[in-house]
Short mmCIF file of C-alpha atoms and ligand atoms in Angstrom, two decimals:
data_model
loop_
_atom_site.label_atom_id
_atom_site.label_comp_id
_atom_site.label_asym_id
_atom_site.label_seq_id
_atom_site.Cartn_x
_atom_site.Cartn_y
_atom_site.Cartn_z
CA MET A 1 -61.40 -84.94 22.15
CA THR A 2 -62.02 -83.14 18.88
CA THR A 3 -59.48 -80.33 18.63
CA ARG A 4 -55.76 -80.87 18.59
CA ARG A 5 -54.12 -79.77 21.82
CA HIS A 6 -51.36 -77.15 21.63
CA ALA A 7 -48.26 -76.75 23.83
CA GLU A 8 -45.82 -73.86 24.11
CA VAL A 9 -42.51 -75.08 25.61
CA ALA A 10 -39.79 -72.78 27.02
CA GLY A 11 -36.22 -74.11 26.82
CA ALA A 12 -34.62 -76.46 24.28
CA GLY A 13 -32.42 -78.41 26.70
CA PHE A 14 -32.74 -82.15 27.17
CA ALA A 15 -36.02 -81.83 29.10
CA GLY A 16 -37.70 -79.36 26.73
CA LEU A 17 -36.69 -81.25 23.60
CA THR A 18 -37.87 -84.53 25.12
CA ALA A 19 -41.20 -83.04 26.24
CA GLY A 20 -41.65 -81.54 22.76
CA ILE A 21 -40.96 -84.85 21.01
CA ALA A 22 -43.21 -86.84 23.35
CA LEU A 23 -46.12 -84.39 23.10
CA ALA A 24 -45.82 -84.12 19.29
CA ARG A 25 -45.74 -87.90 18.94
CA ALA A 26 -48.87 -88.04 21.12
CA GLY A 27 -50.66 -85.77 18.64
CA TRP A 28 -50.12 -82.30 20.13
CA SER A 29 -48.98 -79.32 18.09
CA VAL A 30 -45.82 -78.05 19.82
CA ARG A 31 -43.80 -74.85 19.60
CA LEU A 32 -40.48 -74.81 21.45
CA HIS A 33 -38.69 -71.58 22.41
CA GLU A 34 -34.93 -71.41 22.99
CA GLN A 35 -33.41 -68.18 24.25
CA ASN A 36 -30.06 -68.82 22.53
CA ASP A 37 -29.63 -68.14 18.84
CA GLN A 38 -28.41 -71.67 18.26
CA LEU A 39 -29.54 -75.09 19.38
CA ARG A 40 -26.65 -76.71 21.21
CA ASP A 41 -25.30 -77.97 24.50
CA PHE A 42 -21.89 -77.26 26.02
CA GLY A 43 -18.75 -79.40 25.81
CA ALA A 44 -19.01 -82.20 28.35
CA GLY A 45 -20.15 -85.80 28.46
CA ILE A 46 -23.19 -87.34 30.07
CA LEU A 47 -24.20 -90.71 31.46
CA LEU A 48 -27.60 -92.13 30.62
CA TRP A 49 -28.85 -94.94 32.84
CA ARG A 50 -31.54 -97.49 32.03
CA ASN A 51 -34.38 -95.28 33.27
CA ALA A 52 -33.50 -92.63 30.67
CA MET A 53 -32.83 -95.18 27.92
CA LEU A 54 -36.32 -96.68 28.40
CA ALA A 55 -37.86 -93.21 28.09
CA LEU A 56 -35.75 -92.57 24.99
CA GLU A 57 -36.96 -95.92 23.58
CA VAL A 58 -40.55 -94.69 23.97
CA ILE A 59 -39.82 -91.62 21.84
CA GLY A 60 -37.69 -93.52 19.32
CA VAL A 61 -34.33 -91.88 20.15
CA ALA A 62 -32.60 -94.78 21.96
CA PRO A 63 -31.30 -96.54 18.80
CA ALA A 64 -29.38 -93.37 17.85
CA ILE A 65 -27.93 -93.16 21.38
CA ARG A 66 -26.72 -96.75 21.14
CA LYS A 67 -25.18 -95.94 17.78
CA HIS A 68 -23.37 -92.76 18.81
CA GLY A 69 -22.78 -93.44 22.50
CA VAL A 70 -20.61 -96.05 24.20
CA VAL A 71 -20.92 -98.54 27.04
CA PRO A 72 -17.83 -98.09 29.26
CA ASP A 73 -16.12 -101.38 30.21
CA VAL A 74 -15.66 -100.62 33.92
CA TYR A 75 -16.62 -97.97 36.48
CA ALA A 76 -13.45 -97.67 38.56
CA THR A 77 -12.77 -95.38 41.49
CA SER A 78 -9.36 -94.49 42.86
CA LEU A 79 -8.86 -92.90 46.28
CA ASN A 80 -5.26 -91.92 47.03
CA GLY A 81 -4.15 -94.58 44.55
CA GLU A 82 -6.31 -97.42 45.90
CA MET A 83 -8.65 -98.79 43.19
CA PHE A 84 -12.24 -99.94 43.65
CA THR A 85 -14.40 -101.45 40.92
CA PRO A 86 -18.00 -101.64 42.10
CA GLU A 87 -20.27 -104.25 40.53
CA LEU A 88 -22.65 -102.49 38.17
CA ALA A 89 -23.81 -105.56 36.25
CA GLY A 90 -27.49 -104.90 37.00
CA TYR A 91 -27.28 -101.24 36.02
CA PRO A 92 -26.51 -100.70 32.34
CA TYR A 93 -25.45 -97.20 31.33
CA TRP A 94 -24.31 -95.32 28.25
CA ALA A 95 -21.92 -92.40 27.86
CA ILE A 96 -22.22 -89.81 25.11
CA PRO A 97 -20.98 -86.25 24.47
CA ARG A 98 -23.67 -83.77 25.53
CA PRO A 99 -23.54 -81.92 22.18
CA LYS A 100 -24.28 -85.24 20.41
CA LEU A 101 -27.22 -86.08 22.67
CA HIS A 102 -28.54 -82.57 22.09
CA GLU A 103 -28.20 -82.91 18.32
CA LEU A 104 -29.99 -86.29 18.31
CA LEU A 105 -32.88 -84.88 20.36
CA SER A 106 -33.07 -81.73 18.19
CA ASP A 107 -33.24 -83.88 15.04
CA ALA A 108 -35.94 -86.06 16.59
CA ALA A 109 -37.93 -82.97 17.62
CA ARG A 110 -37.90 -81.63 14.07
CA ASP A 111 -38.84 -85.08 12.71
CA ALA A 112 -41.77 -85.22 15.15
CA GLY A 113 -43.03 -81.88 13.81
CA VAL A 114 -42.02 -79.64 16.72
CA GLU A 115 -41.68 -76.01 15.63
CA ILE A 116 -38.45 -74.69 17.14
CA VAL A 117 -37.94 -70.94 17.56
CA THR A 118 -34.44 -69.78 18.54
CA GLY A 119 -33.63 -66.36 20.00
CA SER A 120 -36.96 -66.55 21.83
CA GLU A 121 -36.78 -65.80 25.56
CA ALA A 122 -39.61 -66.69 27.91
CA VAL A 123 -40.25 -64.45 30.89
CA GLY A 124 -43.17 -66.26 32.45
CA ALA A 125 -46.39 -68.20 32.14
CA ASP A 126 -50.02 -67.39 32.80
CA PRO A 127 -51.62 -70.36 34.58
CA PHE A 128 -54.77 -69.76 32.52
CA GLY A 129 -52.78 -70.96 29.51
CA ALA A 130 -50.24 -68.62 27.95
CA LEU A 131 -46.49 -68.35 27.55
CA LEU A 132 -45.11 -64.83 27.95
CA LEU A 133 -42.06 -63.80 25.92
CA ALA A 134 -39.47 -61.09 26.57
CA ASP A 135 -40.58 -59.19 23.47
CA GLY A 136 -44.07 -58.85 24.96
CA THR A 137 -45.72 -61.61 22.93
CA ARG A 138 -48.39 -63.67 24.66
CA LEU A 139 -48.90 -67.15 23.20
CA GLU A 140 -52.06 -68.99 24.19
CA ALA A 141 -51.79 -72.73 24.74
CA ASP A 142 -53.59 -75.69 26.28
CA LEU A 143 -50.33 -76.39 28.11
CA VAL A 144 -47.27 -74.26 28.86
CA VAL A 145 -44.13 -76.26 29.68
CA GLY A 146 -41.31 -74.54 31.57
CA ALA A 147 -38.20 -76.53 30.66
CA ASP A 148 -35.93 -73.53 31.06
CA GLY A 149 -33.42 -75.03 33.47
CA ALA A 150 -32.44 -74.49 37.11
CA GLY A 151 -32.95 -70.70 36.92
CA SER A 152 -36.39 -71.12 35.27
CA ALA A 153 -38.16 -67.84 34.52
CA VAL A 154 -41.38 -69.75 33.89
CA ARG A 155 -41.23 -71.34 37.34
CA ASN A 156 -40.29 -68.09 39.05
CA SER A 157 -43.33 -66.37 37.53
CA LEU A 158 -45.77 -68.85 39.09
CA PRO A 159 -46.51 -67.95 42.73
CA ALA A 160 -48.26 -71.28 43.35
CA LEU A 161 -44.95 -73.15 42.93
CA ALA A 162 -43.06 -73.16 46.24
CA GLN A 163 -39.28 -73.53 46.03
CA GLU A 164 -36.57 -74.80 48.33
CA ARG A 165 -33.11 -74.11 46.94
CA LYS A 166 -29.83 -75.28 48.37
CA LYS A 167 -26.21 -74.82 47.28
CA TYR A 168 -23.51 -77.28 48.26
CA GLN A 169 -19.79 -77.05 49.00
CA ASP A 170 -18.57 -78.60 45.74
CA GLY A 171 -18.61 -77.64 42.10
CA VAL A 172 -17.40 -79.22 38.87
CA CYS A 173 -15.48 -77.96 35.85
CA ARG A 174 -16.65 -80.03 32.90
CA VAL A 175 -14.68 -80.33 29.66
CA LEU A 176 -14.69 -82.55 26.61
CA VAL A 177 -11.21 -83.30 25.25
CA PRO A 178 -10.14 -84.91 22.00
CA ARG A 179 -8.80 -88.40 22.55
CA PRO A 180 -5.16 -88.43 21.49
CA ALA A 181 -2.89 -91.46 21.03
CA GLU A 182 -2.00 -91.80 24.71
CA PHE A 183 -5.68 -92.22 25.56
CA ALA A 184 -6.60 -94.39 22.57
CA GLY A 185 -6.07 -97.74 24.31
CA PRO A 186 -8.84 -99.92 25.73
CA GLU A 187 -7.74 -99.05 29.28
CA TRP A 188 -9.46 -95.70 28.68
CA ASN A 189 -12.78 -97.23 27.54
CA ARG A 190 -13.86 -96.72 31.10
CA VAL A 191 -15.18 -94.49 33.77
CA ILE A 192 -12.28 -93.75 36.12
CA ASP A 193 -13.00 -91.53 39.09
CA TYR A 194 -9.77 -90.28 40.74
CA TRP A 195 -10.21 -88.74 44.21
CA THR A 196 -8.01 -87.04 46.77
CA LEU A 197 -9.60 -85.68 49.94
CA GLU A 198 -6.59 -83.99 51.61
CA PRO A 199 -5.96 -81.14 52.18
CA ASP A 200 -9.30 -80.53 50.47
CA ALA A 201 -11.42 -82.58 48.06
CA MET A 202 -10.27 -82.61 44.45
CA ARG A 203 -11.35 -85.18 41.96
CA ILE A 204 -11.03 -85.97 38.26
CA LEU A 205 -13.75 -88.11 36.74
CA PHE A 206 -12.82 -89.52 33.32
CA ILE A 207 -15.58 -90.90 31.17
CA THR A 208 -14.99 -92.31 27.71
CA THR A 209 -17.47 -90.78 25.29
CA GLY A 210 -16.28 -92.76 22.28
CA PRO A 211 -13.20 -93.19 20.10
CA ASP A 212 -12.81 -89.44 19.53
CA SER A 213 -13.44 -87.85 22.91
CA LEU A 214 -13.08 -88.10 26.67
CA TYR A 215 -15.20 -86.26 29.21
CA MET A 216 -13.47 -84.91 32.32
CA GLY A 217 -15.48 -83.76 35.34
CA MET A 218 -13.08 -81.94 37.65
CA MET A 219 -14.60 -81.43 41.08
CA ALA A 220 -13.35 -79.17 43.87
CA THR A 221 -14.81 -77.16 46.73
CA THR A 222 -16.03 -73.84 45.36
CA SER A 223 -13.82 -72.10 47.97
CA ASN A 224 -10.83 -73.51 46.06
CA GLU A 225 -10.99 -70.69 43.55
CA ARG A 226 -8.12 -71.82 41.31
CA ALA A 227 -9.59 -75.30 40.96
CA SER A 228 -13.03 -73.89 40.13
CA ARG A 229 -11.89 -71.99 37.05
CA ILE A 230 -12.63 -72.45 33.36
CA PRO A 231 -10.33 -72.67 31.46
CA ILE A 232 -8.76 -75.30 33.72
CA ASP A 233 -5.71 -74.13 35.68
CA PRO A 234 -3.27 -76.96 34.82
CA GLU A 235 -0.84 -76.12 37.63
CA VAL A 236 -3.23 -76.54 40.52
CA TRP A 237 -4.64 -79.79 39.09
CA SER A 238 -1.28 -81.34 38.11
CA ALA A 239 0.13 -80.60 41.57
CA ARG A 240 -2.57 -82.84 43.04
CA PHE A 241 -2.71 -85.46 40.25
CA PRO A 242 0.86 -85.53 38.81
CA HIS A 243 0.34 -88.85 37.00
CA LEU A 244 -2.62 -87.35 35.08
CA LYS A 245 -0.66 -84.35 33.76
CA PRO A 246 -1.03 -85.20 30.03
CA ALA A 247 -4.81 -85.32 30.41
CA ILE A 248 -4.88 -82.18 32.56
CA ASP A 249 -2.87 -80.30 29.91
CA LEU A 250 -5.50 -81.31 27.36
CA ALA A 251 -8.29 -80.20 29.68
CA ALA A 252 -6.58 -76.81 30.04
CA GLU A 253 -6.73 -76.36 26.26
CA ALA A 254 -10.37 -77.40 25.96
CA THR A 255 -12.86 -74.79 24.81
CA GLY A 256 -16.58 -74.77 25.53
CA GLY A 257 -16.43 -76.26 29.03
CA ARG A 258 -18.33 -75.00 32.06
CA HIS A 259 -18.16 -74.72 35.83
CA ASP A 260 -21.26 -75.36 37.94
CA ALA A 261 -21.73 -75.45 41.68
CA TYR A 262 -23.80 -78.33 43.03
CA GLN A 263 -27.36 -77.24 43.72
CA THR A 264 -30.75 -78.66 44.52
CA ASN A 265 -34.05 -77.04 43.74
CA ARG A 266 -37.17 -78.67 45.08
CA VAL A 267 -40.42 -77.30 43.64
CA THR A 268 -43.88 -78.14 44.97
CA PRO A 269 -46.18 -78.69 43.16
CA TRP A 270 -44.88 -78.98 39.59
CA SER A 271 -47.85 -77.31 37.95
CA SER A 272 -50.20 -74.38 38.31
CA GLY A 273 -53.30 -74.45 36.13
CA ARG A 274 -52.12 -75.00 32.57
CA ALA A 275 -48.45 -74.36 33.29
CA VAL A 276 -46.06 -77.15 34.26
CA VAL A 277 -42.31 -77.35 34.91
CA VAL A 278 -40.06 -80.25 33.86
CA GLY A 279 -36.33 -81.02 34.10
CA ASP A 280 -33.99 -78.85 36.17
CA ALA A 281 -36.71 -76.18 36.36
CA ALA A 282 -38.59 -78.64 38.59
CA HIS A 283 -35.86 -80.71 40.24
CA ALA A 284 -32.22 -79.64 39.76
CA MET A 285 -30.10 -82.12 41.69
CA CYS A 286 -26.52 -82.81 42.70
CA PRO A 287 -24.73 -84.76 39.97
CA ALA A 288 -23.36 -87.57 42.16
CA LEU A 289 -25.64 -90.21 40.61
CA GLY A 290 -25.46 -88.77 37.08
CA GLN A 291 -29.27 -88.70 37.09
CA GLY A 292 -30.35 -85.06 36.65
CA ALA A 293 -31.01 -85.15 32.93
CA SER A 294 -32.17 -88.76 33.04
CA VAL A 295 -34.92 -88.03 35.57
CA GLY A 296 -35.97 -84.98 33.52
CA ILE A 297 -36.17 -87.10 30.36
CA VAL A 298 -38.21 -89.78 32.14
CA ASN A 299 -40.63 -87.23 33.60
CA ALA A 300 -41.05 -85.43 30.26
CA VAL A 301 -41.94 -88.63 28.42
CA GLU A 302 -44.29 -89.73 31.18
CA LEU A 303 -46.00 -86.31 31.12
CA ALA A 304 -47.08 -86.74 27.50
CA HIS A 305 -48.12 -90.34 28.15
CA THR A 306 -50.25 -89.47 31.20
CA LEU A 307 -51.91 -86.45 29.58
CA GLY A 308 -52.89 -88.76 26.72
CA GLN A 309 -54.86 -90.84 29.21
CA HIS A 310 -56.89 -87.90 30.53
CA ASP A 311 -59.26 -85.55 28.70
CA ASP A 312 -59.11 -83.28 31.72
CA LEU A 313 -55.74 -81.54 31.91
CA ASP A 314 -55.85 -80.89 35.67
CA ALA A 315 -56.53 -84.56 36.31
CA GLY A 316 -53.72 -85.56 33.95
CA LEU A 317 -51.18 -83.24 35.58
CA ALA A 318 -52.14 -84.44 39.05
CA ALA A 319 -51.90 -88.10 38.00
CA TRP A 320 -48.49 -87.48 36.41
CA GLU A 321 -47.04 -85.77 39.46
CA GLY A 322 -48.52 -88.49 41.64
CA LYS A 323 -46.58 -91.13 39.70
CA GLN A 324 -43.24 -89.30 39.33
CA ARG A 325 -42.88 -87.32 42.55
CA ALA A 326 -41.59 -90.01 44.94
CA MET A 327 -38.94 -91.27 42.51
CA THR A 328 -37.78 -87.72 41.80
CA ASP A 329 -37.63 -86.64 45.46
CA ALA A 330 -35.68 -89.79 46.30
CA ALA A 331 -33.19 -89.17 43.46
CA GLN A 332 -32.62 -85.62 44.70
CA ALA A 333 -32.20 -86.70 48.32
CA ARG A 334 -29.85 -89.58 47.49
CA SER A 335 -27.63 -87.57 45.18
CA ALA A 336 -27.45 -84.75 47.75
CA TYR A 337 -26.47 -87.23 50.45
CA MET A 338 -23.81 -88.78 48.20
CA ALA A 339 -22.45 -85.33 47.35
CA GLU A 340 -22.40 -84.12 50.95
CA THR A 341 -20.73 -87.26 52.32
CA ARG A 342 -18.55 -87.80 49.20
CA THR A 343 -19.47 -91.47 49.41
CA LEU A 344 -18.41 -92.02 45.79
CA ALA A 345 -14.77 -91.51 46.80
CA ARG A 346 -14.82 -94.88 48.52
CA GLY A 347 -16.16 -96.64 45.45
CA ASN A 348 -19.04 -98.29 47.29
CA GLY A 349 -21.80 -95.78 46.65
CA PHE A 350 -23.85 -97.85 44.23
CA THR A 351 -26.07 -99.66 46.70
CA PRO A 352 -29.34 -101.18 45.41
CA GLU A 353 -31.28 -98.46 47.26
CA VAL A 354 -29.27 -95.66 45.64
CA MET A 355 -29.62 -97.32 42.24
CA GLU A 356 -33.42 -97.50 42.42
CA THR A 357 -33.53 -94.36 40.26
CA ALA A 358 -31.57 -96.07 37.49
CA ASN A 359 -34.01 -98.98 37.49
CA PHE A 360 -37.19 -96.88 37.52
CA VAL A 361 -39.53 -98.08 34.79
CA LEU A 362 -41.87 -95.40 33.50
CA ASP A 363 -45.48 -96.34 32.77
CA ALA A 364 -45.07 -95.33 29.14
CA ALA A 365 -42.60 -98.19 28.57
CA THR A 366 -44.39 -101.12 26.98
CA PRO A 367 -43.37 -104.70 27.90
CA GLU A 368 -41.51 -105.13 24.55
CA LEU A 369 -39.32 -102.11 25.38
CA ILE A 370 -38.54 -103.40 28.87
CA ALA A 371 -37.56 -106.88 27.63
P1 FAD B 1 -30.94 -77.14 30.84
O1 FAD B 1 -29.94 -78.12 30.38
O2 FAD B 1 -30.50 -76.06 31.76
O3 FAD B 1 -31.61 -76.50 29.55
C1 FAD B 1 -32.44 -75.38 29.64
C2 FAD B 1 -32.58 -74.76 28.26
O4 FAD B 1 -33.49 -73.68 28.33
C3 FAD B 1 -31.27 -74.18 27.73
O5 FAD B 1 -31.15 -74.46 26.36
C4 FAD B 1 -31.42 -72.68 28.00
O6 FAD B 1 -30.68 -71.88 27.10
C5 FAD B 1 -32.90 -72.52 27.80
N1 FAD B 1 -33.49 -71.39 28.53
C6 FAD B 1 -33.19 -70.99 29.79
N2 FAD B 1 -33.95 -69.94 30.15
C7 FAD B 1 -34.76 -69.68 29.09
C8 FAD B 1 -35.78 -68.73 28.85
N3 FAD B 1 -36.11 -67.83 29.79
N4 FAD B 1 -36.42 -68.74 27.66
C9 FAD B 1 -36.08 -69.66 26.71
N5 FAD B 1 -35.12 -70.58 26.88
C10 FAD B 1 -34.47 -70.61 28.06
N6 FAD B 1 -27.51 -85.68 34.27
C11 FAD B 1 -27.51 -86.96 33.82
O7 FAD B 1 -28.59 -87.52 33.56
N7 FAD B 1 -26.34 -87.65 33.67
C12 FAD B 1 -25.13 -87.09 33.96
O8 FAD B 1 -24.10 -87.74 33.80
C13 FAD B 1 -25.11 -85.75 34.47
N8 FAD B 1 -23.92 -85.17 34.83
C14 FAD B 1 -23.95 -83.91 35.38
C15 FAD B 1 -22.76 -83.35 35.86
C16 FAD B 1 -22.76 -82.09 36.46
C17 FAD B 1 -21.47 -81.52 37.01
C18 FAD B 1 -23.98 -81.36 36.59
C19 FAD B 1 -24.02 -79.99 37.24
C20 FAD B 1 -25.17 -81.91 36.11
C21 FAD B 1 -25.16 -83.20 35.52
N9 FAD B 1 -26.34 -83.79 35.06
C22 FAD B 1 -26.34 -85.07 34.60
C23 FAD B 1 -27.62 -83.03 35.13
C24 FAD B 1 -27.96 -82.42 33.78
O9 FAD B 1 -26.88 -81.66 33.29
C25 FAD B 1 -29.19 -81.53 33.92
O10 FAD B 1 -30.15 -82.17 34.72
C26 FAD B 1 -29.80 -81.24 32.55
O11 FAD B 1 -28.92 -80.54 31.72
C27 FAD B 1 -31.09 -80.45 32.73
O12 FAD B 1 -31.73 -80.32 31.49
P2 FAD B 1 -32.87 -79.25 31.31
O13 FAD B 1 -33.29 -79.37 29.89
O14 FAD B 1 -33.88 -79.39 32.38
O15 FAD B 1 -32.15 -77.85 31.60
N1 5PR B 2 -21.38 -88.48 37.98
C1 5PR B 2 -21.24 -87.88 36.80
C2 5PR B 2 -20.75 -86.58 36.73
O1 5PR B 2 -20.60 -85.99 35.55
C3 5PR B 2 -20.39 -85.91 37.92
C4 5PR B 2 -20.58 -86.58 39.13
C5 5PR B 2 -21.08 -87.86 39.12
C6 5PR B 2 -21.59 -88.60 35.56
C7 5PR B 2 -19.79 -84.55 37.82
O2 5PR B 2 -18.45 -84.62 37.46
O3 5PR B 2 -20.36 -86.66 41.49
O4 5PR B 2 -20.00 -84.75 40.54
C8 5PR B 2 -20.30 -85.95 40.46
#
């Protein structure tokens, strides 16, 4: 190949930033468009399993995650007061505030030479190789990457991409709270998942995200309107979890949180000509396994790696989807099953089959990284 390949990427979330970094490090020129005026992610925490950490090793970001993230001591589940502590020894994972992960990826993208344009909204892609912006601009590229999330405008503009969307009964309010004295002790250096299933499912998932913050994922059926509100309604939550009232009061004061209903979006195929979708644009999934972003990060890194092995873009895109599709479909199906059956409530959801996603090793990971 003689000329440098050029990519236009829509969406500076975890998938778009990762794709941008990986392509730039593989020699592409990359321009990344974010519709918001600022680069940031909302106030919550996130788990990164080994599959994502290997991908982040490949693009040089993992050391910063280890520095700024934490490894929780235990993953405990409590159902009506009964505690379970599943064995997760074979499945290492890290917890980090989402805004921090976003900042580390944004820094790495700039370091890799990605040009980032904020306030730039994509409205679609031309499969012959152009990104279309809301202001009417048409930007030619060898590859257009739609990393614009579950509601992807890029994906929706491509008739060749068939979609199956499904919404589920549950949703989660996510907040990041400062870690005050009563949560400073080592007993909070954990994941603790408190469930009640009667009269309807309500759950508070605590995840340490370091000495300064705690992430709370507060799940309820979306029909429970008061429990699906941001800011958190402390009364409805404290009535169900009276012993967690101090934490619930903090959650009620948190700013920058978000409520999302569980949803799945299966897209087939992932590319049309020179346009490809990655991350939630391609495979939004239920959060039960904490794998949505991780799978997007893995697929974005593997995309750049596979395209580097093929002069022909069509062949590269087909080879990439061939490698990543089965793992991704299985992750979506398993997390949907776990969400629908609420298996996590019983603390025994982490079977080896379910955890296959966490142990997926992308081709781009060299033996030294895996060791
Ligand atoms: P997004 O995060 O949606 O980012 C898309 C970006 O594109 C945004 O910056 C947006 O502003 C921008 N954009 C959108 N439209 C346009 C446009 N038209 N033009 C330009 N820019 C645009 N995953 C994990 O791995 N671990 C977890 O622990 C975890 N917990 C979760 C908990 C819950 C309750 C939920 C709902 C999800 C969870 N996930 C988790 C999944 C994870 O949040 C998503 O998979 C991830 O954020 C998807 O990243 P993305 O970059 O594909 O999309
Ligand atoms: N795992 C994680 C998470 O944030 C959520 C779930 C599982 C890391 C959402 O609170 O099952 O909803 C889940």
